[in-house]
PDB file of C-alpha atoms and ligand atoms in Angstrom:
ATOM      1  CA  UNK G   1       2.483   2.776 -15.772  1.00  0.00           C
ATOM      2  CA  UNK G   2       3.987   0.156 -13.980  1.00  0.00           C
ATOM      3  CA  UNK G   3       2.889  -1.363 -10.621  1.00  0.00           C
ATOM      4  CA  UNK G   4       6.374  -0.298  -8.040  1.00  0.00           C
ATOM      5  CA  UNK G   5       8.258   2.719  -8.773  1.00  0.00           C
ATOM      6  CA  UNK G   6      12.320   1.528  -7.536  1.00  0.00           C
ATOM      7  CA  UNK G   7      13.775   3.006 -10.032  1.00  0.00           C
ATOM      8  CA  UNK G   8      14.380   6.429 -12.587  1.00  0.00           C
ATOM      9  CA  UNK G   9      14.152   2.935 -15.485  1.00  0.00           C
ATOM     10  CA  UNK G  10      10.703   2.753 -14.369  1.00  0.00           C
ATOM     11  CA  UNK G  11       8.397   5.375 -15.580  1.00  0.00           C
ATOM     12  CA  UNK G  12       8.420   6.465 -19.490  1.00  0.00           C
ATOM     13  CA  UNK G  13       8.911   9.861 -20.954  1.00  0.00           C
ATOM     14  CA  UNK G  14       5.034  10.460 -21.174  1.00  0.00           C
ATOM     15  CA  UNK G  15       4.312   9.079 -17.140  1.00  0.00           C
ATOM     16  CA  UNK G  16       7.111  11.668 -16.287  1.00  0.00           C
ATOM     17  CA  UNK G  17       5.413  14.428 -18.657  1.00  0.00           C
ATOM     18  CA  UNK G  18       1.792  13.478 -16.704  1.00  0.00           C
ATOM     19  CA  UNK G  19       3.246  13.718 -13.392  1.00  0.00           C
ATOM     20  CA  UNK G  20       4.898  17.160 -13.995  1.00  0.00           C
ATOM     21  CA  UNK G  21       1.073  18.369 -15.128  1.00  0.00           C
ATOM     22  CA  UNK G  22      -0.295  17.326 -11.860  1.00  0.00           C
ATOM     23  CA  UNK G  23       3.018  17.660  -9.899  1.00  0.00           C
ATOM     24  CA  UNK G  24       2.253  21.989 -11.271  1.00  0.00           C
ATOM     25  CA  UNK G  25      -1.496  22.288 -10.264  1.00  0.00           C
ATOM     26  CA  UNK G  26      -0.855  19.879  -6.944  1.00  0.00           C
ATOM     27  CA  UNK G  27       1.948  22.635  -5.974  1.00  0.00           C
ATOM     28  CA  UNK G  28      -0.901  26.116  -7.089  1.00  0.00           C
ATOM     29  CA  UNK G  29      -3.614  23.432  -4.720  1.00  0.00           C
ATOM     30  CA  UNK G  30      -2.245  21.368  -2.689  1.00  0.00           C
ATOM     31  CA  UNK G  31      -6.007  20.431  -1.112  1.00  0.00           C
ATOM     32  CA  UNK G  32      -7.333  18.779  -4.252  1.00  0.00           C
ATOM     33  CA  UNK G  33      -7.479  15.186  -4.338  1.00  0.00           C
ATOM     34  CA  UNK G  34      -8.470  14.793  -0.326  1.00  0.00           C
ATOM     35  CA  UNK G  35     -10.038  11.950  -0.481  1.00  0.00           C
ATOM     36  CA  UNK G  36      -8.603   9.899  -3.565  1.00  0.00           C
ATOM     37  CA  UNK G  37      -6.726   7.223  -1.489  1.00  0.00           C
ATOM     38  CA  UNK G  38     -10.018   6.782   0.328  1.00  0.00           C
ATOM     39  CA  UNK G  39      -8.314   5.375   3.789  1.00  0.00           C
ATOM     40  CA  UNK G  40      -5.766   3.040   2.334  1.00  0.00           C
ATOM     41  CA  UNK G  41      -3.165   2.575   3.901  1.00  0.00           C
ATOM     42  CA  UNK G  42       0.641   3.080   2.918  1.00  0.00           C
ATOM     43  CA  UNK G  43       3.094   1.395   5.352  1.00  0.00           C
ATOM     44  CA  UNK G  44       6.324   3.402   5.462  1.00  0.00           C
ATOM     45  CA  UNK G  45       9.677   1.092   6.255  1.00  0.00           C
ATOM     46  CA  UNK G  46      12.911   3.630   6.717  1.00  0.00           C
ATOM     47  CA  UNK G  47      15.598   1.317   7.884  1.00  0.00           C
ATOM     48  CA  UNK G  48      17.996   4.804   7.277  1.00  0.00           C
ATOM     49  CA  UNK G  49      17.285   8.501   8.589  1.00  0.00           C
ATOM     50  CA  UNK G  50      15.196  10.485   6.539  1.00  0.00           C
ATOM     51  CA  UNK G  51      13.674  14.237   7.250  1.00  0.00           C
ATOM     52  CA  UNK G  52      12.648  15.289   4.271  1.00  0.00           C
ATOM     53  CA  UNK G  53      11.538  11.884   2.383  1.00  0.00           C
ATOM     54  CA  UNK G  54       9.998  10.605   5.720  1.00  0.00           C
ATOM     55  CA  UNK G  55       8.428  13.985   6.232  1.00  0.00           C
ATOM     56  CA  UNK G  56       7.110  14.867   2.274  1.00  0.00           C
ATOM     57  CA  UNK G  57       5.892  10.858   2.037  1.00  0.00           C
ATOM     58  CA  UNK G  58       3.486  11.335   5.760  1.00  0.00           C
ATOM     59  CA  UNK G  59       2.160  13.934   4.297  1.00  0.00           C
ATOM     60  CA  UNK G  60       1.408  13.516   0.982  1.00  0.00           C
ATOM     61  CA  UNK G  61      -0.377  10.176   2.105  1.00  0.00           C
ATOM     62  CA  UNK G  62      -2.517  12.340   4.332  1.00  0.00           C
ATOM     63  CA  UNK G  63      -3.473  15.154   2.143  1.00  0.00           C
ATOM     64  CA  UNK G  64      -4.868  12.441  -0.804  1.00  0.00           C
ATOM     65  CA  UNK G  65      -6.672  10.855   2.236  1.00  0.00           C
ATOM     66  CA  UNK G  66      -4.509   8.310   2.591  1.00  0.00           C
ATOM     67  CA  UNK G  67      -3.122   6.245   6.153  1.00  0.00           C
ATOM     68  CA  UNK G  68       0.496   6.858   6.569  1.00  0.00           C
ATOM     69  CA  UNK G  69       2.072   3.731   9.368  1.00  0.00           C
ATOM     70  CA  UNK G  70       5.473   4.120   9.975  1.00  0.00           C
ATOM     71  CA  UNK G  71       8.226   1.250  10.569  1.00  0.00           C
ATOM     72  CA  UNK G  72      11.830   0.094  10.023  1.00  0.00           C
ATOM     73  CA  UNK G  73      12.799  -3.726   9.375  1.00  0.00           C
ATOM     74  CA  UNK G  74      13.867  -4.178  13.091  1.00  0.00           C
ATOM     75  CA  UNK G  75      10.819  -4.066  14.234  1.00  0.00           C
ATOM     76  CA  UNK G  76       9.675  -6.609  12.147  1.00  0.00           C
ATOM     77  CA  UNK G  77      10.743 -10.572  11.669  1.00  0.00           C
ATOM     78  CA  UNK G  78      12.626  -9.833   9.273  1.00  0.00           C
ATOM     79  CA  UNK G  79      15.506 -10.001  11.638  1.00  0.00           C
ATOM     80  CA  UNK G  80      15.204 -12.767  12.589  1.00  0.00           C
ATOM     81  CA  UNK G  81      14.983 -14.465   9.728  1.00  0.00           C
ATOM     82  CA  UNK G  82      11.583 -14.600   8.314  1.00  0.00           C
ATOM     83  CA  UNK G  83      12.248 -14.262   4.569  1.00  0.00           C
ATOM     84  CA  UNK G  84      10.965 -11.021   1.681  1.00  0.00           C
ATOM     85  CA  UNK G  85       8.600 -13.128   0.853  1.00  0.00           C
ATOM     86  CA  UNK G  86       6.844 -14.978   3.013  1.00  0.00           C
ATOM     87  CA  UNK G  87       6.275 -10.652   4.713  1.00  0.00           C
ATOM     88  CA  UNK G  88       5.050  -9.344   1.186  1.00  0.00           C
ATOM     89  CA  UNK G  89       2.624 -12.273   1.330  1.00  0.00           C
ATOM     90  CA  UNK G  90       1.367 -10.853   4.771  1.00  0.00           C
ATOM     91  CA  UNK G  91       1.870  -7.698   3.892  1.00  0.00           C
ATOM     92  CA  UNK G  92      -0.863  -7.385   1.161  1.00  0.00           C
ATOM     93  CA  UNK G  93      -3.135  -8.423   3.389  1.00  0.00           C
ATOM     94  CA  UNK G  94      -2.723  -5.479   5.193  1.00  0.00           C
ATOM     95  CA  UNK G  95      -1.851  -2.408   3.001  1.00  0.00           C
ATOM     96  CA  UNK G  96      -1.894  -1.199   0.022  1.00  0.00           C
ATOM     97  CA  UNK G  97       0.765   0.360  -0.353  1.00  0.00           C
ATOM     98  CA  UNK G  98       4.542   0.144   0.678  1.00  0.00           C
ATOM     99  CA  UNK G  99       7.130   3.403   0.693  1.00  0.00           C
ATOM    100  CA  UNK G 100      10.586   2.009   1.973  1.00  0.00           C
ATOM    101  CA  UNK G 101      13.771   3.264   1.995  1.00  0.00           C
ATOM    102  CA  UNK G 102      16.798   0.555   2.771  1.00  0.00           C
ATOM    103  CA  UNK G 103      19.939  -0.561   2.047  1.00  0.00           C
ATOM    104  CA  UNK G 104      20.356  -3.033  -0.507  1.00  0.00           C
ATOM    105  CA  UNK G 105      18.018  -2.407  -4.018  1.00  0.00           C
ATOM    106  CA  UNK G 106      17.700  -5.487  -5.133  1.00  0.00           C
ATOM    107  CA  UNK G 107      15.736  -6.787  -1.154  1.00  0.00           C
ATOM    108  CA  UNK G 108      13.827  -3.700  -2.227  1.00  0.00           C
ATOM    109  CA  UNK G 109      12.700  -5.482  -5.628  1.00  0.00           C
ATOM    110  CA  UNK G 110      11.589  -9.000  -3.547  1.00  0.00           C
ATOM    111  CA  UNK G 111       9.508  -6.912  -1.894  1.00  0.00           C
ATOM    112  CA  UNK G 112       8.013  -5.284  -4.361  1.00  0.00           C
ATOM    113  CA  UNK G 113       7.949  -8.963  -6.850  1.00  0.00           C
ATOM    114  CA  UNK G 114       5.914 -10.685  -4.003  1.00  0.00           C
ATOM    115  CA  UNK G 115       3.686  -7.573  -2.624  1.00  0.00           C
ATOM    116  CA  UNK G 116       0.104  -6.926  -4.195  1.00  0.00           C
ATOM    117  CA  UNK G 117       0.492  -2.874  -4.729  1.00  0.00           C
ATOM    118  CA  UNK G 118       2.501  -0.657  -5.128  1.00  0.00           C
ATOM    119  CA  UNK G 119       6.114   0.015  -3.403  1.00  0.00           C
ATOM    120  CA  UNK G 120       7.789   2.674  -4.035  1.00  0.00           C
ATOM    121  CA  UNK G 121      11.516   3.050  -3.405  1.00  0.00           C
ATOM    122  CA  UNK G 122      12.488   5.613  -0.613  1.00  0.00           C
ATOM    123  CA  UNK G 123      16.544   5.387  -1.566  1.00  0.00           C
ATOM    124  CA  UNK G 124      18.915   2.847  -1.845  1.00  0.00           C
ATOM    125  CA  UNK G 125      22.417   2.656  -2.107  1.00  0.00           C
ATOM    126  CA  UNK G 126      21.836   1.851  -5.115  1.00  0.00           C
ATOM    127  CA  UNK G 127      19.116   4.382  -6.433  1.00  0.00           C
ATOM    128  CA  UNK G 128      17.078   7.797  -5.037  1.00  0.00           C
ATOM    129  CA  UNK G 129      14.660   7.543  -8.374  1.00  0.00           C
ATOM    130  CA  UNK G 130      12.113  10.019  -6.600  1.00  0.00           C
ATOM    131  CA  UNK G 131      14.414  12.423  -5.754  1.00  0.00           C
ATOM    132  CA  UNK G 132      15.541  12.320  -9.219  1.00  0.00           C
ATOM    133  CA  UNK G 133      12.164  13.090 -10.200  1.00  0.00           C
ATOM    134  CA  UNK G 134      11.244  16.119  -8.046  1.00  0.00           C
ATOM    135  CA  UNK G 135      14.349  16.862  -9.121  1.00  0.00           C
ATOM    136  CA  UNK G 136      13.848  17.058 -12.428  1.00  0.00           C
ATOM    137  CA  UNK G 137      10.326  19.064 -12.406  1.00  0.00           C
ATOM    138  CA  UNK G 138      12.910  21.742 -10.284  1.00  0.00           C
ATOM    139  CA  UNK G 139      14.934  22.171 -13.485  1.00  0.00           C
ATOM    140  CA  UNK G 140      12.128  21.839 -15.320  1.00  0.00           C
ATOM    141  CA  UNK G 141      10.319  24.634 -13.646  1.00  0.00           C
ATOM    142  CA  UNK G 142      13.389  26.882 -13.602  1.00  0.00           C
ATOM    143  CA  UNK G 143      14.028  26.293 -17.729  1.00  0.00           C
ATOM    144  CA  UNK G 144      11.376  25.005 -19.076  1.00  0.00           C
ATOM    145  CA  UNK G 145      12.759  23.116 -21.179  1.00  0.00           C
ATOM    146  CA  UNK G 146      15.773  20.491 -20.882  1.00  0.00           C
ATOM    147  CA  UNK G 147      17.759  21.943 -23.496  1.00  0.00           C
ATOM    148  CA  UNK G 148      20.675  22.180 -20.323  1.00  0.00           C
ATOM    149  CA  UNK G 149      23.849  21.435 -19.365  1.00  0.00           C
ATOM    150  CA  UNK G 150      24.315  19.402 -15.792  1.00  0.00           C
ATOM    151  CA  UNK G 151      27.394  18.899 -14.836  1.00  0.00           C
ATOM    152  CA  UNK G 152      27.691  16.572 -11.233  1.00  0.00           C
ATOM    153  CA  UNK G 153      30.458  17.031  -9.276  1.00  0.00           C
ATOM    154  CA  UNK G 154      31.452  14.884  -5.769  1.00  0.00           C
ATOM    155  CA  UNK G 155      30.297  11.510  -5.203  1.00  0.00           C
ATOM    156  CA  UNK G 156      28.832   9.152  -7.656  1.00  0.00           C
ATOM    157  CA  UNK G 157      26.233   7.161  -5.628  1.00  0.00           C
ATOM    158  CA  UNK G 158      23.065   7.147  -5.317  1.00  0.00           C
ATOM    159  CA  UNK G 159      21.127  10.223  -6.469  1.00  0.00           C
ATOM    160  CA  UNK G 160      23.948  11.124  -9.386  1.00  0.00           C
ATOM    161  CA  UNK G 161      22.251   7.433 -10.385  1.00  0.00           C
ATOM    162  CA  UNK G 162      18.931   8.725 -10.657  1.00  0.00           C
ATOM    163  CA  UNK G 163      19.024  11.449 -11.640  1.00  0.00           C
ATOM    164  CA  UNK G 164      21.611  10.892 -14.558  1.00  0.00           C
ATOM    165  CA  UNK G 165      18.739   7.996 -16.082  1.00  0.00           C
ATOM    166  CA  UNK G 166      16.114  10.395 -16.000  1.00  0.00           C
ATOM    167  CA  UNK G 167      17.623  13.130 -17.338  1.00  0.00           C
ATOM    168  CA  UNK G 168      18.561  10.797 -19.982  1.00  0.00           C
ATOM    169  CA  UNK G 169      14.972   9.902 -20.470  1.00  0.00           C
ATOM    170  CA  UNK G 170      14.116  13.747 -20.708  1.00  0.00           C
ATOM    171  CA  UNK G 171      17.269  14.118 -23.251  1.00  0.00           C
ATOM    172  CA  UNK G 172      18.583  16.779 -21.676  1.00  0.00           C
ATOM    173  CA  UNK G 173      21.222  18.056 -23.562  1.00  0.00           C
ATOM    174  CA  UNK G 174      24.415  17.413 -21.739  1.00  0.00           C
ATOM    175  CA  UNK G 175      25.666  15.650 -18.577  1.00  0.00           C
ATOM    176  CA  UNK G 176      28.842  15.835 -17.307  1.00  0.00           C
ATOM    177  CA  UNK G 177      30.437  14.249 -14.214  1.00  0.00           C
ATOM    178  CA  UNK G 178      33.618  14.916 -12.781  1.00  0.00           C
ATOM    179  CA  UNK G 179      34.858  13.161  -8.785  1.00  0.00           C
ATOM    180  CA  UNK G 180      37.184  10.030  -8.676  1.00  0.00           C
ATOM    181  CA  UNK G 181      36.720   8.302 -11.184  1.00  0.00           C
ATOM    182  CA  UNK G 182      36.054   4.820  -9.130  1.00  0.00           C
ATOM    183  CA  UNK G 183      33.232   5.231  -7.601  1.00  0.00           C
ATOM    184  CA  UNK G 184      32.024   6.148 -10.901  1.00  0.00           C
ATOM    185  CA  UNK G 185      29.603   3.198 -12.485  1.00  0.00           C
ATOM    186  CA  UNK G 186      30.735   1.238 -15.774  1.00  0.00           C
ATOM    187  CA  UNK G 187      27.622   1.189 -17.434  1.00  0.00           C
ATOM    188  CA  UNK G 188      26.058   4.552 -17.527  1.00  0.00           C
ATOM    189  CA  UNK G 189      26.786   5.665 -20.422  1.00  0.00           C
ATOM    190  CA  UNK G 190      25.404   3.186 -21.884  1.00  0.00           C
ATOM    191  CA  UNK G 191      22.855   3.686 -19.910  1.00  0.00           C
ATOM    192  CA  UNK G 192      22.317   7.235 -21.195  1.00  0.00           C
ATOM    193  CA  UNK G 193      22.812   6.473 -24.560  1.00  0.00           C
ATOM    194  CA  UNK G 194      20.099   3.487 -24.466  1.00  0.00           C
ATOM    195  CA  UNK G 195      17.614   5.505 -22.253  1.00  0.00           C
ATOM    196  CA  UNK G 196      18.031   9.046 -24.489  1.00  0.00           C
ATOM    197  CA  UNK G 197      18.552   6.939 -27.589  1.00  0.00           C
ATOM    198  CA  UNK G 198      21.561   9.473 -28.949  1.00  0.00           C
ATOM    199  CA  UNK G 199      20.409  12.105 -27.622  1.00  0.00           C
ATOM    200  CA  UNK G 200      22.083  12.880 -24.499  1.00  0.00           C
ATOM    201  CA  UNK G 201      25.365  13.822 -24.412  1.00  0.00           C
ATOM    202  CA  UNK G 202      27.791  12.542 -21.589  1.00  0.00           C
ATOM    203  CA  UNK G 203      31.044  13.474 -20.460  1.00  0.00           C
ATOM    204  CA  UNK G 204      33.983  13.051 -17.950  1.00  0.00           C
ATOM    205  CA  UNK G 205      35.814  14.855 -17.213  1.00  0.00           C
ATOM    206  CA  UNK G 206      38.486  15.115 -13.874  1.00  0.00           C
ATOM    207  CA  UNK G 207      39.335  18.613 -13.700  1.00  0.00           C
ATOM    208  CA  UNK G 208      35.811  19.970 -12.057  1.00  0.00           C
ATOM    209  CA  UNK G 209      36.656  23.738 -13.291  1.00  0.00           C
ATOM    210  CA  UNK G 210      36.777  22.553 -16.478  1.00  0.00           C
ATOM    211  CA  UNK G 211      34.163  20.188 -16.234  1.00  0.00           C
ATOM    212  CA  UNK G 212      31.382  23.259 -14.637  1.00  0.00           C
ATOM    213  CA  UNK G 213      32.374  25.715 -18.034  1.00  0.00           C
ATOM    214  CA  UNK G 214      29.257  26.712 -19.482  1.00  0.00           C
ATOM    215  CA  UNK G 215      27.077  24.482 -17.236  1.00  0.00           C
ATOM    216  CA  UNK G 216      23.383  25.731 -16.557  1.00  0.00           C
ATOM    217  CA  UNK G 217      23.489  24.076 -13.582  1.00  0.00           C
ATOM    218  CA  UNK G 218      25.982  22.753 -11.148  1.00  0.00           C
ATOM    219  CA  UNK G 219      24.346  19.543  -7.939  1.00  0.00           C
ATOM    220  CA  UNK G 220      26.356  17.549  -5.842  1.00  0.00           C
ATOM    221  CA  UNK G 221      25.468  15.594  -2.781  1.00  0.00           C
ATOM    222  CA  UNK G 222      27.977  14.664   0.041  1.00  0.00           C
ATOM    223  CA  UNK G 223      30.899  12.928  -0.291  1.00  0.00           C
ATOM    224  CA  UNK G 224      30.237  10.034   2.605  1.00  0.00           C
ATOM    225  CA  UNK G 225      26.227   8.325   1.953  1.00  0.00           C
ATOM    226  CA  UNK G 226      24.468   6.544   4.817  1.00  0.00           C
ATOM    227  CA  UNK G 227      25.669   2.910   4.945  1.00  0.00           C
ATOM    228  CA  UNK G 228      29.515   4.221   4.209  1.00  0.00           C
ATOM    229  CA  UNK G 229      30.530   5.839   7.631  1.00  0.00           C
ATOM    230  CA  UNK G 230      33.192   3.935   7.949  1.00  0.00           C
ATOM    231  CA  UNK G 231      35.114   5.403   4.842  1.00  0.00           C
ATOM    232  CA  UNK G 232      34.485   9.088   5.888  1.00  0.00           C
ATOM    233  CA  UNK G 233      37.993   9.684   6.367  1.00  0.00           C
ATOM    234  CA  UNK G 234      39.455   7.860   3.011  1.00  0.00           C
ATOM    235  CA  UNK G 235      36.490   9.866   0.669  1.00  0.00           C
ATOM    236  CA  UNK G 236      36.664  13.257   2.595  1.00  0.00           C
ATOM    237  CA  UNK G 237      40.243  13.573   0.896  1.00  0.00           C
ATOM    238  CA  UNK G 238      40.071  12.060  -2.370  1.00  0.00           C
ATOM    239  CA  UNK G 239      36.348  14.673  -2.427  1.00  0.00           C
ATOM    240  CA  UNK G 240      38.837  17.124  -1.572  1.00  0.00           C
ATOM    241  CA  UNK G 241      38.607  18.540  -4.823  1.00  0.00           C
ATOM    242  CA  UNK G 242      35.470  18.881  -6.198  1.00  0.00           C
ATOM    243  CA  UNK G 243      33.954  20.628  -3.437  1.00  0.00           C
ATOM    244  CA  UNK G 244      31.671  22.858  -4.759  1.00  0.00           C
ATOM    245  CA  UNK G 245      32.778  26.662  -3.373  1.00  0.00           C
ATOM    246  CA  UNK G 246      32.676  30.316  -5.011  1.00  0.00           C
ATOM    247  CA  UNK G 247      35.316  29.769  -7.252  1.00  0.00           C
ATOM    248  CA  UNK G 248      33.569  26.730  -9.277  1.00  0.00           C
ATOM    249  CA  UNK G 249      30.544  28.653  -9.689  1.00  0.00           C
ATOM    250  CA  UNK G 250      32.642  31.689 -11.194  1.00  0.00           C
ATOM    251  CA  UNK G 251      34.101  29.226 -13.192  1.00  0.00           C
ATOM    252  CA  UNK G 252      30.729  28.512 -15.056  1.00  0.00           C
ATOM    253  CA  UNK G 253      31.005  31.129 -16.780  1.00  0.00           C
ATOM    254  CA  UNK G 254      27.374  32.200 -16.892  1.00  0.00           C
ATOM    255  CA  UNK G 255      24.287  32.455 -14.037  1.00  0.00           C
ATOM    256  CA  UNK G 256      24.149  29.107 -12.927  1.00  0.00           C
ATOM    257  CA  UNK G 257      22.634  26.901 -10.628  1.00  0.00           C
ATOM    258  CA  UNK G 258      23.011  25.318  -7.644  1.00  0.00           C
ATOM    259  CA  UNK G 259      21.014  22.267  -6.538  1.00  0.00           C
ATOM    260  CA  UNK G 260      21.413  19.814  -4.259  1.00  0.00           C
ATOM    261  CA  UNK G 261      19.390  16.913  -2.743  1.00  0.00           C
ATOM    262  CA  UNK G 262      20.367  17.562   1.304  1.00  0.00           C
ATOM    263  CA  UNK G 263      21.083  16.897   4.060  1.00  0.00           C
ATOM    264  CA  UNK G 264      23.943  19.285   3.167  1.00  0.00           C
ATOM    265  CA  UNK G 265      27.579  19.127   5.606  1.00  0.00           C
ATOM    266  CA  UNK G 266      28.358  22.428   5.065  1.00  0.00           C
ATOM    267  CA  UNK G 267      31.676  23.307   4.227  1.00  0.00           C
ATOM    268  CA  UNK G 268      32.782  19.817   3.172  1.00  0.00           C
ATOM    269  CA  UNK G 269      31.194  19.867  -0.616  1.00  0.00           C
ATOM    270  CA  UNK G 270      29.402  22.476  -0.260  1.00  0.00           C
ATOM    271  CA  UNK G 271      30.763  26.023   1.441  1.00  0.00           C
ATOM    272  CA  UNK G 272      27.616  27.986   2.830  1.00  0.00           C
ATOM    273  CA  UNK G 273      28.511  30.828   0.475  1.00  0.00           C
ATOM    274  CA  UNK G 274      27.014  28.735  -2.472  1.00  0.00           C
ATOM    275  CA  UNK G 275      24.090  26.835  -0.535  1.00  0.00           C
ATOM    276  CA  UNK G 276      22.863  30.382   1.035  1.00  0.00           C
ATOM    277  CA  UNK G 277      23.361  32.129  -2.087  1.00  0.00           C
ATOM    278  CA  UNK G 278      20.303  32.901  -4.907  1.00  0.00           C
ATOM    279  CA  UNK G 279      21.472  30.781  -7.438  1.00  0.00           C
ATOM    280  CA  UNK G 280      21.128  27.962  -4.923  1.00  0.00           C
ATOM    281  CA  UNK G 281      17.304  25.892  -5.134  1.00  0.00           C
ATOM    282  CA  UNK G 282      18.189  23.560  -2.496  1.00  0.00           C
ATOM    283  CA  UNK G 283      14.702  24.328  -0.466  1.00  0.00           C
ATOM    284  CA  UNK G 284      12.928  24.614  -3.694  1.00  0.00           C
ATOM    285  CA  UNK G 285      13.889  21.200  -4.158  1.00  0.00           C
ATOM    286  CA  UNK G 286      13.551  20.241  -0.552  1.00  0.00           C
ATOM    287  CA  UNK G 287       9.565  21.796  -1.204  1.00  0.00           C
ATOM    288  CA  UNK G 288       8.596  19.477  -4.197  1.00  0.00           C
ATOM    289  CA  UNK G 289       9.239  16.267  -3.015  1.00  0.00           C
ATOM    290  CA  UNK G 290       6.460  16.977  -2.113  1.00  0.00           C
ATOM    291  CA  UNK G 291       3.829  17.791  -5.056  1.00  0.00           C
ATOM    292  CA  UNK G 292       5.878  15.384  -7.403  1.00  0.00           C
ATOM    293  CA  UNK G 293       5.737  12.679  -4.879  1.00  0.00           C
ATOM    294  CA  UNK G 294       1.573  13.181  -4.885  1.00  0.00           C
ATOM    295  CA  UNK G 295       1.162  13.140  -8.011  1.00  0.00           C
ATOM    296  CA  UNK G 296       3.617   9.886  -8.183  1.00  0.00           C
ATOM    297  CA  UNK G 297       1.226   8.011  -5.502  1.00  0.00           C
ATOM    298  CA  UNK G 298      -1.801   9.507  -7.516  1.00  0.00           C
ATOM    299  CA  UNK G 299      -0.874   8.313 -11.024  1.00  0.00           C
ATOM    300  CA  UNK G 300       0.352   5.314  -8.989  1.00  0.00           C
ATOM    301  CA  UNK G 301      -2.748   4.485  -8.098  1.00  0.00           C
ATOM    302  CA  UNK G 302      -5.311   4.905 -10.748  1.00  0.00           C
ATOM    303  CA  UNK G 303      -5.251   1.246 -11.002  1.00  0.00           C
ATOM    304  CA  UNK G 304      -5.708   0.619  -7.748  1.00  0.00           C
ATOM    305  CA  UNK G 305      -8.465   2.975  -6.381  1.00  0.00           C
TER     306      UNK G 305
HETATM  307  N1   CP R 401      16.872  14.279  -0.141  1.00  0.00           N
HETATM  308  C1   CP R 401      16.736  13.204   1.026  1.00  0.00           C
HETATM  309  O1   CP R 401      15.513  11.795   0.828  1.00  0.00           O
HETATM  310  O2   CP R 401      16.990  13.829   2.057  1.00  0.00           O
HETATM  311  P1   CP R 401      16.411  12.589   3.303  1.00  0.00           P
HETATM  312  O3   CP R 401      17.172  11.750   3.546  1.00  0.00           O
HETATM  313  O4   CP R 401      16.152  13.877   4.923  1.00  0.00           O
HETATM  314  O5   CP R 401      15.198  12.002   3.519  1.00  0.00           O
HETATM  315  N1  NVA R 402      23.699   9.902  -1.094  1.00  0.00           N
HETATM  316  C1  NVA R 402      23.321  10.110   0.515  1.00  0.00           C
HETATM  317  C2  NVA R 402      21.920  10.824  -0.183  1.00  0.00           C
HETATM  318  C3  NVA R 402      20.645  11.316   0.889  1.00  0.00           C
HETATM  319  C4  NVA R 402      19.294  12.094   0.464  1.00  0.00           C
HETATM  320  C5  NVA R 402      22.961   8.781   1.433  1.00  0.00           C
HETATM  321  O1  NVA R 402      22.699   7.923   0.657  1.00  0.00           O
HETATM  322  O2  NVA R 402      22.931   9.123   2.056  1.00  0.00           O
END
């Protein structure tokens, strides 16, 4: 496995399968690797709020014998102009890993290039690969294969990008997107084609009712991601046709599952009756973050313990 996990593109099919199998074992027995990290310190830098990612990493690191410490960039000299490169070199002398949530994706790549040990992307405005890896695990738990149609409805953002990329490596049968086209990354169809070797078909359908027809999974995320709060009014207006409500779920015409990375804005991108329904797996997704991230850490640290 590569030193860092910054993007869904950083992981191969074989590595994903290895993580899924370890993740399942850890889910059955959480306390199997209690001394794996043997006291190694992992620095968690969170420049944006987090409930699931921060707590699941904190708990996960502890449960495999590591020591998490938490900071944000404004507490560091980075805020006063010290370079990312110098900061990374200094951290290499103190800690054995960094889990980082911040705005700019490229600054995380610079950090990783200059840091000796693994760097894990805990969300940038560009990608959220830990979410995607664990969501793919949740999908596998439900269907036992990837011969499915998933439709992402709403904002094409970090969560959608990472999810589409990982599902392509897993050669999912169909990915559909329905949302405002101006946010869709033009390079995504090419990336899907490349990662799946042509096995995944990608469709864009502006009408959400048509898009979800026959979907096994309907996935959505907030309309206003962290860092985009100044666009709230405008975004809510253009996203409103893409609300996932009971009517839309009925349009799938079959038993479909509802997924959301959380936090949800109830009444905006999803209604209570959908998120609280029997076909919603949002809390399984949240739980699986813990097991899958522990499996990811163990796989990454095999070369470092
Ligand atoms: N899904 C997710 O990453 O949640 P948090 O923002 O609470 O970490
Ligand atoms: N797209 C959301 C995901 C939060 C987990 C954001 O970036 O705010």
